[in-house]
PDB file of N, CA and C in Angstrom:
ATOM      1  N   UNK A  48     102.829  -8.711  16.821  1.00  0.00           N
ATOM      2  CA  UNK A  48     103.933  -9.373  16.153  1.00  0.00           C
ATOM      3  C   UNK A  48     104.357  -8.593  14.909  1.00  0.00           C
ATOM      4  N   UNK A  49     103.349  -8.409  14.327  1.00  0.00           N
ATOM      5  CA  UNK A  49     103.659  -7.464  12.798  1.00  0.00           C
ATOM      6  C   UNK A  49     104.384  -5.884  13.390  1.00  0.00           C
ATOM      7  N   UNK A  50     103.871  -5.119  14.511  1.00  0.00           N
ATOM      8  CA  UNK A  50     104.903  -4.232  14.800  1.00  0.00           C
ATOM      9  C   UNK A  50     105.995  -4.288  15.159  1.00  0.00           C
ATOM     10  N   UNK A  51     106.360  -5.794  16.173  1.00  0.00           N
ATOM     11  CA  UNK A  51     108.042  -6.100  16.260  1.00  0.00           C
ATOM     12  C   UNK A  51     108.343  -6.160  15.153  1.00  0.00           C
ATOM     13  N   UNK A  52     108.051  -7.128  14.344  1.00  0.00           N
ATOM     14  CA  UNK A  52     108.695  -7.020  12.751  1.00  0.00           C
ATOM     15  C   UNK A  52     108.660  -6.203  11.889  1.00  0.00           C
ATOM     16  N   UNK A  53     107.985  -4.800  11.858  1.00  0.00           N
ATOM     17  CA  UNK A  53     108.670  -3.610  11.205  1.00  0.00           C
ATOM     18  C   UNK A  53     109.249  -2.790  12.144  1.00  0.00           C
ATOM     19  N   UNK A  54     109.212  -3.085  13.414  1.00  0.00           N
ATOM     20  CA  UNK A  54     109.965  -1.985  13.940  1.00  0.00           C
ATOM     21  C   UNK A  54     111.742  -2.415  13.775  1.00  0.00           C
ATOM     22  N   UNK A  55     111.873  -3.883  14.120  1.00  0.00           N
ATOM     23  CA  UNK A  55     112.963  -4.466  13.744  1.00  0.00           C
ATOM     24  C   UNK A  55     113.788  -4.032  12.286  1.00  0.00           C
ATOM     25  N   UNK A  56     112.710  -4.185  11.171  1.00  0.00           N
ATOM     26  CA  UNK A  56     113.241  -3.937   9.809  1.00  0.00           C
ATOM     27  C   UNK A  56     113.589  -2.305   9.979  1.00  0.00           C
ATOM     28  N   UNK A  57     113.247  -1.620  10.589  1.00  0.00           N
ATOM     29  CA  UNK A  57     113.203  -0.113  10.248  1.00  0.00           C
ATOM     30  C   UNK A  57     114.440  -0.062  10.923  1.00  0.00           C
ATOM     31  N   UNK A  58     114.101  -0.508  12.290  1.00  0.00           N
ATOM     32  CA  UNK A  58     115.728  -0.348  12.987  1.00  0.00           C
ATOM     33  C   UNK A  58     116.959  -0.575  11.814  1.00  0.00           C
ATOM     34  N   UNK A  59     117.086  -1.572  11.872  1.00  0.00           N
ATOM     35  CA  UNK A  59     118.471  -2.177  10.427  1.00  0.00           C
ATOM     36  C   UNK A  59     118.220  -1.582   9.186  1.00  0.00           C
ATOM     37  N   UNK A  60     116.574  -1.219   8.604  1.00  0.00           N
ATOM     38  CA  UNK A  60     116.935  -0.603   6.855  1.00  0.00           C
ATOM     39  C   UNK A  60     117.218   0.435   6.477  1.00  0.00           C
ATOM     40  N   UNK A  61     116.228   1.326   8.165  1.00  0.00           N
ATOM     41  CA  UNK A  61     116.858   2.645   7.565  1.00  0.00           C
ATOM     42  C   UNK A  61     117.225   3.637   8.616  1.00  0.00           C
ATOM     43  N   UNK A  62     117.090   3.099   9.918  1.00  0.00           N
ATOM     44  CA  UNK A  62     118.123   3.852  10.447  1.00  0.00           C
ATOM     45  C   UNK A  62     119.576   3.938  10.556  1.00  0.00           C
ATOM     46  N   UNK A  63     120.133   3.526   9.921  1.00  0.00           N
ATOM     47  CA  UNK A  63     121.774   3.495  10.073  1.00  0.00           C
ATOM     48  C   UNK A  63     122.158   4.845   8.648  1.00  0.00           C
ATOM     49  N   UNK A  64     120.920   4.572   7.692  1.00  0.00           N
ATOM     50  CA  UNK A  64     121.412   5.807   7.080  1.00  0.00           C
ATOM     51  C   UNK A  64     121.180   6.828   7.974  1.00  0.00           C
ATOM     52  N   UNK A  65     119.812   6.993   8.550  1.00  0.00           N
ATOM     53  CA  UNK A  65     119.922   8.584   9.045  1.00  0.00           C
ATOM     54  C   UNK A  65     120.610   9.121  10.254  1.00  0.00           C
ATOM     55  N   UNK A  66     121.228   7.742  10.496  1.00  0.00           N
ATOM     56  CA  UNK A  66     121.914   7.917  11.911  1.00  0.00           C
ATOM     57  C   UNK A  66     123.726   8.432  10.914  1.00  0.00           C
ATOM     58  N   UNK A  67     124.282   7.540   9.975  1.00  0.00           N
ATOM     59  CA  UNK A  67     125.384   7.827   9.180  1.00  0.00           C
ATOM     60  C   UNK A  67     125.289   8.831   8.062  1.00  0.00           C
ATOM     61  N   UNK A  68     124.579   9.271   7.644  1.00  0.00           N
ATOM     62  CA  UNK A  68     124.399  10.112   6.637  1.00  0.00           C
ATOM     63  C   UNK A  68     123.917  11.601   7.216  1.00  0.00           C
ATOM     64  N   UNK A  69     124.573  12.542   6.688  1.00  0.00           N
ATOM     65  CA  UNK A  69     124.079  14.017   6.863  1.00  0.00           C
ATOM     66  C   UNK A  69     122.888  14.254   5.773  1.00  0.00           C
ATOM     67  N   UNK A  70     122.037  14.979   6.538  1.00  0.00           N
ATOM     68  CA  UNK A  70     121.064  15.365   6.024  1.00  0.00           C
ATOM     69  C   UNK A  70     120.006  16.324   6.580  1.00  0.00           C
ATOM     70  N   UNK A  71     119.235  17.183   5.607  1.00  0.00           N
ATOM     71  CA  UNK A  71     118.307  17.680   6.304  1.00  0.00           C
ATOM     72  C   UNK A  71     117.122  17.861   6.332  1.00  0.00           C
ATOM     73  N   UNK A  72     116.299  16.659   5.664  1.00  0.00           N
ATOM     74  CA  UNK A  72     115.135  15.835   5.366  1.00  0.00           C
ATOM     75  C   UNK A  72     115.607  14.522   4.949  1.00  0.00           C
ATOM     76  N   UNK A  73     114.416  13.505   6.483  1.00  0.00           N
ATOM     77  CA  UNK A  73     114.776  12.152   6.518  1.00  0.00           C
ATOM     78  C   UNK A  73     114.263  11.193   4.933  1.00  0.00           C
ATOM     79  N   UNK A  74     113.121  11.946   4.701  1.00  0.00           N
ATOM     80  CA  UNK A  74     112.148  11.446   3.583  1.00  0.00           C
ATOM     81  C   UNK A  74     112.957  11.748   2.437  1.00  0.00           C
ATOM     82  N   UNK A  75     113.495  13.048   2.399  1.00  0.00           N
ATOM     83  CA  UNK A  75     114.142  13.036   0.859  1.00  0.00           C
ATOM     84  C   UNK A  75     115.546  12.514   0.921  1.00  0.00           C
ATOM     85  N   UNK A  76     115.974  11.945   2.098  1.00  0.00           N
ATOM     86  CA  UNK A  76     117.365  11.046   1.972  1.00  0.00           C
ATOM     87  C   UNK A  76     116.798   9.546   1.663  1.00  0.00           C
ATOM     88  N   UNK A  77     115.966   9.068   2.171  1.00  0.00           N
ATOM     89  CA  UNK A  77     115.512   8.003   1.745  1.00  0.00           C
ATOM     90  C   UNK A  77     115.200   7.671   0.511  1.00  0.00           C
ATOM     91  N   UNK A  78     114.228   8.979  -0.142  1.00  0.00           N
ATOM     92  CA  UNK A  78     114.123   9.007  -1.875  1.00  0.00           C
ATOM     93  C   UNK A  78     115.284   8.835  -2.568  1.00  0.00           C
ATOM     94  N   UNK A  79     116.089   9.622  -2.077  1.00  0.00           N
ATOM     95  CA  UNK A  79     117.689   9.792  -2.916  1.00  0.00           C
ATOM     96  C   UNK A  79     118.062   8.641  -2.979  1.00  0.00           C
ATOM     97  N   UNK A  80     118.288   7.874  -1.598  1.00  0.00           N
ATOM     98  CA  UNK A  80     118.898   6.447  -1.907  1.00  0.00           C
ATOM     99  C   UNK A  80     118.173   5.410  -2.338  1.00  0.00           C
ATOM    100  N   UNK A  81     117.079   5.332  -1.703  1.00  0.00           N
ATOM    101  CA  UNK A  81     116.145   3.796  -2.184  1.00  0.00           C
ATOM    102  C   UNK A  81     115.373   4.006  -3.931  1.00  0.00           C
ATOM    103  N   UNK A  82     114.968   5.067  -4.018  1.00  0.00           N
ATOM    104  CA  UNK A  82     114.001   5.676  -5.581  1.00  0.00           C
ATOM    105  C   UNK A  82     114.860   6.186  -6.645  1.00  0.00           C
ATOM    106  N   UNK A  83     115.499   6.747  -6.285  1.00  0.00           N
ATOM    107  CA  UNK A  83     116.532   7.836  -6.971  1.00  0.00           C
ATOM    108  C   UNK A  83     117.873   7.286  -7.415  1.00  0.00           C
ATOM    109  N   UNK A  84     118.381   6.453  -6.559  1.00  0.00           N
ATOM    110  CA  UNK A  84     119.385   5.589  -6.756  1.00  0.00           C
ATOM    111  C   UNK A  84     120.557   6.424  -6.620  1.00  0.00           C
ATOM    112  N   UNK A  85     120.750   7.795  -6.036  1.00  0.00           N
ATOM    113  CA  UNK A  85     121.645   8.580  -6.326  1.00  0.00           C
ATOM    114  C   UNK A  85     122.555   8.515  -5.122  1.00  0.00           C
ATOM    115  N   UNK A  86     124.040   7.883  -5.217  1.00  0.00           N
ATOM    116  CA  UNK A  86     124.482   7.831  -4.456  1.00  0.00           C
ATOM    117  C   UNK A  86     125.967   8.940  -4.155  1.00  0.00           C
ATOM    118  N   UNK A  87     126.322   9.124  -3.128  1.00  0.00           N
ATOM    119  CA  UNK A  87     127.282  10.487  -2.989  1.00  0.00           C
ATOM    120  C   UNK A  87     128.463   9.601  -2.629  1.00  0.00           C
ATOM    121  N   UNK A  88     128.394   8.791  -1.888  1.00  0.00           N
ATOM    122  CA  UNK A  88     130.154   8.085  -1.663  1.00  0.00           C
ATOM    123  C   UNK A  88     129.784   5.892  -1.572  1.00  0.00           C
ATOM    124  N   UNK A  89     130.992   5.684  -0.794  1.00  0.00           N
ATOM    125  CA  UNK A  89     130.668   4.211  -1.057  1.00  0.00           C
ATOM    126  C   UNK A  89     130.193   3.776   0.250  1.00  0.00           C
ATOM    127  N   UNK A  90     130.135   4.780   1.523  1.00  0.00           N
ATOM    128  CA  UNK A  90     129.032   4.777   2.653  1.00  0.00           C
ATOM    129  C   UNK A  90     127.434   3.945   2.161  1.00  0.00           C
ATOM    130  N   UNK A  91     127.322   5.080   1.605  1.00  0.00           N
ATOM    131  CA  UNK A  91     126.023   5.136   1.144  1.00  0.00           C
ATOM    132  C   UNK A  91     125.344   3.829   0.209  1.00  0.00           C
ATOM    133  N   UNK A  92     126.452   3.565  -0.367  1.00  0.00           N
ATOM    134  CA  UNK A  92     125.903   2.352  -1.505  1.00  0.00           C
ATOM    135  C   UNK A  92     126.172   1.499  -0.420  1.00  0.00           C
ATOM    136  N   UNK A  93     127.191   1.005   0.518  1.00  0.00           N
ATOM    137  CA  UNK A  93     127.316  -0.092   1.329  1.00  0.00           C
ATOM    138  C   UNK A  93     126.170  -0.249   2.384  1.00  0.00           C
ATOM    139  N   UNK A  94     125.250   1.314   2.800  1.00  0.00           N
ATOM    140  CA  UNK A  94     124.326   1.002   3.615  1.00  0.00           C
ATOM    141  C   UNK A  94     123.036   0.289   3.051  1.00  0.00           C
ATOM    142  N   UNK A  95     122.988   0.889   1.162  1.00  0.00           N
ATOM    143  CA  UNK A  95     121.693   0.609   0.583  1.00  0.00           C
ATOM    144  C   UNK A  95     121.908  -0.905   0.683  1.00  0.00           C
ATOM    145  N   UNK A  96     122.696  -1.561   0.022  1.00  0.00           N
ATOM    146  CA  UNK A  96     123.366  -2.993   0.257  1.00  0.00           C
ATOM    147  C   UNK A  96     122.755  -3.738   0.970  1.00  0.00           C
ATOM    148  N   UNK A  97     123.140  -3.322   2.288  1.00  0.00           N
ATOM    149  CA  UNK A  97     123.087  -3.986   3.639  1.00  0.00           C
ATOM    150  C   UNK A  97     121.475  -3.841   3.718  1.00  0.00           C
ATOM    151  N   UNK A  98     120.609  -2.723   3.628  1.00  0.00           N
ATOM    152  CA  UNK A  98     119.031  -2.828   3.494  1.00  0.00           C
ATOM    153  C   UNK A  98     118.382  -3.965   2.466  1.00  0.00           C
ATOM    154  N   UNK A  99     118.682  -3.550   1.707  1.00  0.00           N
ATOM    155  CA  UNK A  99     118.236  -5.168   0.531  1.00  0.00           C
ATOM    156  C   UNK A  99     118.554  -6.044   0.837  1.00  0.00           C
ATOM    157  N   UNK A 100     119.700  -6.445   1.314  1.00  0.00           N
ATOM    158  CA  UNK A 100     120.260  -7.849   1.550  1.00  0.00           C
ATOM    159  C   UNK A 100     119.288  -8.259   3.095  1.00  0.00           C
ATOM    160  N   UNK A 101     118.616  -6.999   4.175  1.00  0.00           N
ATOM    161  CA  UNK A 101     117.919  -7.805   5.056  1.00  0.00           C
ATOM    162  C   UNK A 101     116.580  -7.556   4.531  1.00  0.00           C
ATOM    163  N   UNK A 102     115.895  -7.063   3.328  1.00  0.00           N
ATOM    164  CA  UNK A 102     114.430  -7.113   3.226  1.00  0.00           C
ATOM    165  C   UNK A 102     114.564  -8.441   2.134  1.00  0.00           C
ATOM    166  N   UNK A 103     115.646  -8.796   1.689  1.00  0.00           N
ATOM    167  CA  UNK A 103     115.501 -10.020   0.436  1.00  0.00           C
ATOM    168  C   UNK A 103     115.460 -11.131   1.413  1.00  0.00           C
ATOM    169  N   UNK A 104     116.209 -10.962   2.763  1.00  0.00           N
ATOM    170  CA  UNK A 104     116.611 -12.163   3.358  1.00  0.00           C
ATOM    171  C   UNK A 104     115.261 -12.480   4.402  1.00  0.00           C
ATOM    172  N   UNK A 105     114.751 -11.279   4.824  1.00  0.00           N
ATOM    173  CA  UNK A 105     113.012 -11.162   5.096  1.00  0.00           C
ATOM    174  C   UNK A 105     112.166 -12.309   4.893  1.00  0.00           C
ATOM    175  N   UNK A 106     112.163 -11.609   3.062  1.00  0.00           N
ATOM    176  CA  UNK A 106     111.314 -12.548   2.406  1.00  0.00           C
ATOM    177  C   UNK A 106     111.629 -13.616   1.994  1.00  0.00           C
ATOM    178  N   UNK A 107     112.602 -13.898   1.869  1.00  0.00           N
ATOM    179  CA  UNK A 107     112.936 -15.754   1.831  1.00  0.00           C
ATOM    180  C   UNK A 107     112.662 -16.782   3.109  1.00  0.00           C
ATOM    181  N   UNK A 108     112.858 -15.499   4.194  1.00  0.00           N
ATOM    182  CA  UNK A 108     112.441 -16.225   5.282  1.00  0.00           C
ATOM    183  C   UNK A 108     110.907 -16.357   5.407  1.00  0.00           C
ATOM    184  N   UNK A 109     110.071 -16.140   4.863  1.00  0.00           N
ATOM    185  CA  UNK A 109     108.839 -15.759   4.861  1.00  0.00           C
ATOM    186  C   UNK A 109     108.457 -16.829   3.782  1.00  0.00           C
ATOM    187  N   UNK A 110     109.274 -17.692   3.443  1.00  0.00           N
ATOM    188  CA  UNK A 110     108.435 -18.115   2.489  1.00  0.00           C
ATOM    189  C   UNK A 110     108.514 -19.997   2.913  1.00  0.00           C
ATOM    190  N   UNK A 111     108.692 -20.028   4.609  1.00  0.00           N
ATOM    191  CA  UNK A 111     109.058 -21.440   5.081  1.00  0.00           C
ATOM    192  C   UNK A 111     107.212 -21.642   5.830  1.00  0.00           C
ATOM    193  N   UNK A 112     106.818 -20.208   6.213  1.00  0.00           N
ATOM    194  CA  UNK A 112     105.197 -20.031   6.839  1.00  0.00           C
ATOM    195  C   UNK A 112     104.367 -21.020   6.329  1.00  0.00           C
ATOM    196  N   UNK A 113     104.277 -20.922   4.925  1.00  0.00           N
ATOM    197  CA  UNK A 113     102.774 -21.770   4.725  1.00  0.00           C
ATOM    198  C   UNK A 113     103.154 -23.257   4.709  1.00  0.00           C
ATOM    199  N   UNK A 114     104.272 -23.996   4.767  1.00  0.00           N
ATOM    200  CA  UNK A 114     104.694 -25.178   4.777  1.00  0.00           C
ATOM    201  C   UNK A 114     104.461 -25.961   6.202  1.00  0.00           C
ATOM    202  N   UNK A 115     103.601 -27.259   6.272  1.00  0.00           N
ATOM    203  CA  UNK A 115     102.734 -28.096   7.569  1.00  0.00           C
ATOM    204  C   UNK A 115     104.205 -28.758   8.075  1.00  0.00           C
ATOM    205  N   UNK A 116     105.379 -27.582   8.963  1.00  0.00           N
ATOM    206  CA  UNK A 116     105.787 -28.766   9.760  1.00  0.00           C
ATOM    207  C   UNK A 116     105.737 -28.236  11.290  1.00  0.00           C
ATOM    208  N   UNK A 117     104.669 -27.374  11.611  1.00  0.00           N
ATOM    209  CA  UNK A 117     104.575 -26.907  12.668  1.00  0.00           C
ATOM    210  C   UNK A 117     105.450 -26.826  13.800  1.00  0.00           C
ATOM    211  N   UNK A 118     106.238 -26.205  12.982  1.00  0.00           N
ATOM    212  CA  UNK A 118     107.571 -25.855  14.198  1.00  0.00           C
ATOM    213  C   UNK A 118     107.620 -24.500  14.509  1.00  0.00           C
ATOM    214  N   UNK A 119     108.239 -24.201  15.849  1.00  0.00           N
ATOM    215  CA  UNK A 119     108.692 -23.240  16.213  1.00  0.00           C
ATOM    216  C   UNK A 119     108.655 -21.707  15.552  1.00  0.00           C
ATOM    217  N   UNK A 120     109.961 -22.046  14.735  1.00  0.00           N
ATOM    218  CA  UNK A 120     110.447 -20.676  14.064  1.00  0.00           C
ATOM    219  C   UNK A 120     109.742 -20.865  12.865  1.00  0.00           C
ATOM    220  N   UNK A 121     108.409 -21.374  12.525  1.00  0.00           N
ATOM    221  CA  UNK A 121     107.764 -20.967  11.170  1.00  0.00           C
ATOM    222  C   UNK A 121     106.777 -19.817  11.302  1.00  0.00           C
ATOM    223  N   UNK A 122     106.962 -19.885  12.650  1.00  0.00           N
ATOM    224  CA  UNK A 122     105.208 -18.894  13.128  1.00  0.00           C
ATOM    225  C   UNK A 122     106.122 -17.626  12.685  1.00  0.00           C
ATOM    226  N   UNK A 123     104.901 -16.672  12.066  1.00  0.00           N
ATOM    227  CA  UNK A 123     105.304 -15.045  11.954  1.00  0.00           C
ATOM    228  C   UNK A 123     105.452 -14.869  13.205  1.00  0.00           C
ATOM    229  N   UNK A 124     105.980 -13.376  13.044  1.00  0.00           N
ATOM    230  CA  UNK A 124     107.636 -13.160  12.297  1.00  0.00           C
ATOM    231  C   UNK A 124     108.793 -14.027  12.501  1.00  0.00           C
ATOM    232  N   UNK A 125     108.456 -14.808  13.021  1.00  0.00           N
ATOM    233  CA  UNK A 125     110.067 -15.688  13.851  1.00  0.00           C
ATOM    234  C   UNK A 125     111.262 -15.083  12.424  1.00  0.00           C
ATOM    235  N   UNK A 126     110.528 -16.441  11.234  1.00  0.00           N
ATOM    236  CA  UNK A 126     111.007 -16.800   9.770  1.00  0.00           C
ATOM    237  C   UNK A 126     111.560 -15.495   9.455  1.00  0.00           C
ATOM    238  N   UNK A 127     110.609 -15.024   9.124  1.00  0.00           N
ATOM    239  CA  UNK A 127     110.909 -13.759   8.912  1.00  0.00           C
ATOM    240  C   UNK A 127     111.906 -12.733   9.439  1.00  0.00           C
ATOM    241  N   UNK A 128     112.480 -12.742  11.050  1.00  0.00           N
ATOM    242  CA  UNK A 128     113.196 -11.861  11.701  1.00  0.00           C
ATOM    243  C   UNK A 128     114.581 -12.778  11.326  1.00  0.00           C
ATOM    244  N   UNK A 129     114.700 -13.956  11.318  1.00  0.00           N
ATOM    245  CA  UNK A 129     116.058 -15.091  11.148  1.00  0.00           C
ATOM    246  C   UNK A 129     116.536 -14.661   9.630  1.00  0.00           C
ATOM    247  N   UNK A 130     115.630 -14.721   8.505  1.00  0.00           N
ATOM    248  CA  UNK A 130     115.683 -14.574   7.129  1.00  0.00           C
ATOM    249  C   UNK A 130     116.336 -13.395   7.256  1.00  0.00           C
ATOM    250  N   UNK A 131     115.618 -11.948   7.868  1.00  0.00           N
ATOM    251  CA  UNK A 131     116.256 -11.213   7.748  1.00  0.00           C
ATOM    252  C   UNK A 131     117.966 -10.486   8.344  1.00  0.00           C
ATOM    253  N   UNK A 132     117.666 -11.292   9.667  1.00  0.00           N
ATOM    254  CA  UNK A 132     118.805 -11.399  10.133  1.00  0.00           C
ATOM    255  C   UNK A 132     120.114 -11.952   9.277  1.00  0.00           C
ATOM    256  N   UNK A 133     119.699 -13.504   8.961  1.00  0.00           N
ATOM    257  CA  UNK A 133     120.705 -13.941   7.861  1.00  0.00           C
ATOM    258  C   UNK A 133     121.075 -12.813   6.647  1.00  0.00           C
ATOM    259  N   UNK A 134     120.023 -12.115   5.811  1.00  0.00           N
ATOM    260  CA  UNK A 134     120.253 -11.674   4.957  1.00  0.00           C
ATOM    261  C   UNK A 134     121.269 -10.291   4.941  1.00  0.00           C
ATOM    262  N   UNK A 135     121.476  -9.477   6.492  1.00  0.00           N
ATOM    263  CA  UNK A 135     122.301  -8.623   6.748  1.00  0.00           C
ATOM    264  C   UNK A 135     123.331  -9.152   6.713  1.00  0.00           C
ATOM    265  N   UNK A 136     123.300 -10.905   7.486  1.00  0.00           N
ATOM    266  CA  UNK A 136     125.069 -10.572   7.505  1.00  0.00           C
ATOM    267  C   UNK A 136     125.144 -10.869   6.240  1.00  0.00           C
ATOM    268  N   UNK A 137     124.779 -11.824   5.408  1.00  0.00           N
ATOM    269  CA  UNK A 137     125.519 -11.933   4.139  1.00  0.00           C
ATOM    270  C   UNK A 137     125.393 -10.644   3.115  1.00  0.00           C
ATOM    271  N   UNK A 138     124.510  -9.690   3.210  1.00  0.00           N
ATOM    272  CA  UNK A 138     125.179  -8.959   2.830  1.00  0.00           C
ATOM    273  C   UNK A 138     126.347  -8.114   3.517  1.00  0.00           C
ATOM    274  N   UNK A 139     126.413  -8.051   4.840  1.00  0.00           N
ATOM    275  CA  UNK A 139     128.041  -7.192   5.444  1.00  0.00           C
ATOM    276  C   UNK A 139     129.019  -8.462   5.065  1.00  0.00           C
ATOM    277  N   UNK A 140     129.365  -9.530   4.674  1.00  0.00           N
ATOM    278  CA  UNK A 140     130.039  -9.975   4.352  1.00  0.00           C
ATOM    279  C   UNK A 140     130.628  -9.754   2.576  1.00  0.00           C
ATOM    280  N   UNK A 141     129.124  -9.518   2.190  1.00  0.00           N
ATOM    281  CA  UNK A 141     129.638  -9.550   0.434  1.00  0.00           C
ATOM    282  C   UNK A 141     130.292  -7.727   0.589  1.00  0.00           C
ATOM    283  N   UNK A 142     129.640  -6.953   1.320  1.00  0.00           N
ATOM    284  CA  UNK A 142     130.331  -6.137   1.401  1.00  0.00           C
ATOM    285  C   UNK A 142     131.543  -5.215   1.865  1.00  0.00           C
ATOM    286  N   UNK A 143     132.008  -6.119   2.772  1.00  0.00           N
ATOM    287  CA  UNK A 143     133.574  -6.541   3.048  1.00  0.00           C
ATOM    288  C   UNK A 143     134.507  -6.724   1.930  1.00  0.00           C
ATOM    289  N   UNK A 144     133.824  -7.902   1.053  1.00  0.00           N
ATOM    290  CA  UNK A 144     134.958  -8.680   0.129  1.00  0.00           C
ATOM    291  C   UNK A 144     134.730  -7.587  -0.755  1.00  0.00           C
ATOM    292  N   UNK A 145     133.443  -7.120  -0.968  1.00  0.00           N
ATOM    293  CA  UNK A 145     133.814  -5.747  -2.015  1.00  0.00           C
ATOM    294  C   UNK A 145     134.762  -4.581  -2.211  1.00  0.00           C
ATOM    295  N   UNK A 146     134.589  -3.991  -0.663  1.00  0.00           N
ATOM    296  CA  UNK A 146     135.372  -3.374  -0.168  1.00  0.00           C
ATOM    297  C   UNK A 146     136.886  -3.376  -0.220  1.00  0.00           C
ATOM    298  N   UNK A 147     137.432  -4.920   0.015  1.00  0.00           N
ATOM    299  CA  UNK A 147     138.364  -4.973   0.139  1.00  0.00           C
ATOM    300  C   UNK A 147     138.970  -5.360  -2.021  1.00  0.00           C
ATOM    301  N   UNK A 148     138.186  -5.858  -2.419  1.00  0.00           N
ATOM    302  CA  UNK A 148     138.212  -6.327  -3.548  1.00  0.00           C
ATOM    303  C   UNK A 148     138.828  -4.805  -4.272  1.00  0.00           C
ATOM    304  N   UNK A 149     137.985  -3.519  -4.480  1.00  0.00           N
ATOM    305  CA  UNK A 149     137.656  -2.672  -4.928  1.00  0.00           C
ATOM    306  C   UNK A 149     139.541  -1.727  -4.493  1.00  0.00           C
ATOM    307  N   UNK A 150     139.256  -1.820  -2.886  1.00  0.00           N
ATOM    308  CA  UNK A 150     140.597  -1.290  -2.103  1.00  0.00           C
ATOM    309  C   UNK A 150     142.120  -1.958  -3.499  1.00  0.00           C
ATOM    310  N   UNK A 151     142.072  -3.017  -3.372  1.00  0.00           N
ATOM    311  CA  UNK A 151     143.151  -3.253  -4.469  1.00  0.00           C
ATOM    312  C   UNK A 151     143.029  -2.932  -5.869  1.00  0.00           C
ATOM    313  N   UNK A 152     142.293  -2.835  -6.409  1.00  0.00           N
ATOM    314  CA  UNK A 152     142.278  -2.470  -7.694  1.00  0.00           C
ATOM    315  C   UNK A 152     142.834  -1.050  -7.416  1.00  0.00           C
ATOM    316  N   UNK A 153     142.347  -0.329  -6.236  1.00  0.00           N
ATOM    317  CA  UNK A 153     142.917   0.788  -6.679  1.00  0.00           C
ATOM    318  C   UNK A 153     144.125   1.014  -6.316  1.00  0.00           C
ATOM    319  N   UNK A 154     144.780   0.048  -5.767  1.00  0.00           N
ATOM    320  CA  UNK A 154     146.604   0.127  -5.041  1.00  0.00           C
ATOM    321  C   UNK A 154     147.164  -0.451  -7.151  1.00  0.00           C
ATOM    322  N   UNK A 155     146.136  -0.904  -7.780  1.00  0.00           N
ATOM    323  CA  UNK A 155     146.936  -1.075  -8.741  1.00  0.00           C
ATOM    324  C   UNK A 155     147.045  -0.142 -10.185  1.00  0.00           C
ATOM    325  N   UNK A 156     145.808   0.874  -9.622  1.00  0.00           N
ATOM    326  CA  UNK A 156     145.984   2.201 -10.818  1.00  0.00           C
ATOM    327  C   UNK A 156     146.478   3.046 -10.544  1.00  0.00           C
TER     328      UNK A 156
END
């Protein structure tokens, strides 16, 4: 169960950078964006985004486990894969309205 649930997280946190991003070390693109904070366009900040928003949404889901109502989706990973699931889209949603937010400001400078 614990390997579906990082293989899942890896799928969504960090392959879409190395699948969208040029590069020619996977490890030091990962440093750059997750440690380093150094970002090159608004690709890049929208992918880091979208990674936090499913490891935050992870762990919120993770935090329904130790509670006695013995259901279903409390067992690991269920919580955990839903949390994180939720937490992508709302972040591709906040990062839409950003997107589009950001897009007008600049139709107005």
């Amino acid at each position: 169960k614990t390997l579906l649930f990082s293989s899942f997280m890896s799928l969504f946190c960090i392959m879409p950078h190395l699948i969208l991003i040029e590069h020619t070390n996977p490890l030091e693109l990962i440093d750059r964006l997750f440690f380093k904070r150094e970002y090159e366009s608004n690709v890049e900040i929208n992918l880091v985004r979208f990674s936090y928003g499913g490891i935050l949404g992870a762990w919120f889901g993770a935090l329904v486990i130790p509670l006695d109502w013995d259901r279903w989706w409390q067992e690991w990973p269920v919580c955990s894969l839903f949390g994180a699931s939720f937490g992508f889209l709302i972040a591709l949603v906040l990062n839409t309205f950003n997107s589009k937010y950001q897009n007008k400001i600049e139709k107005f400078n």
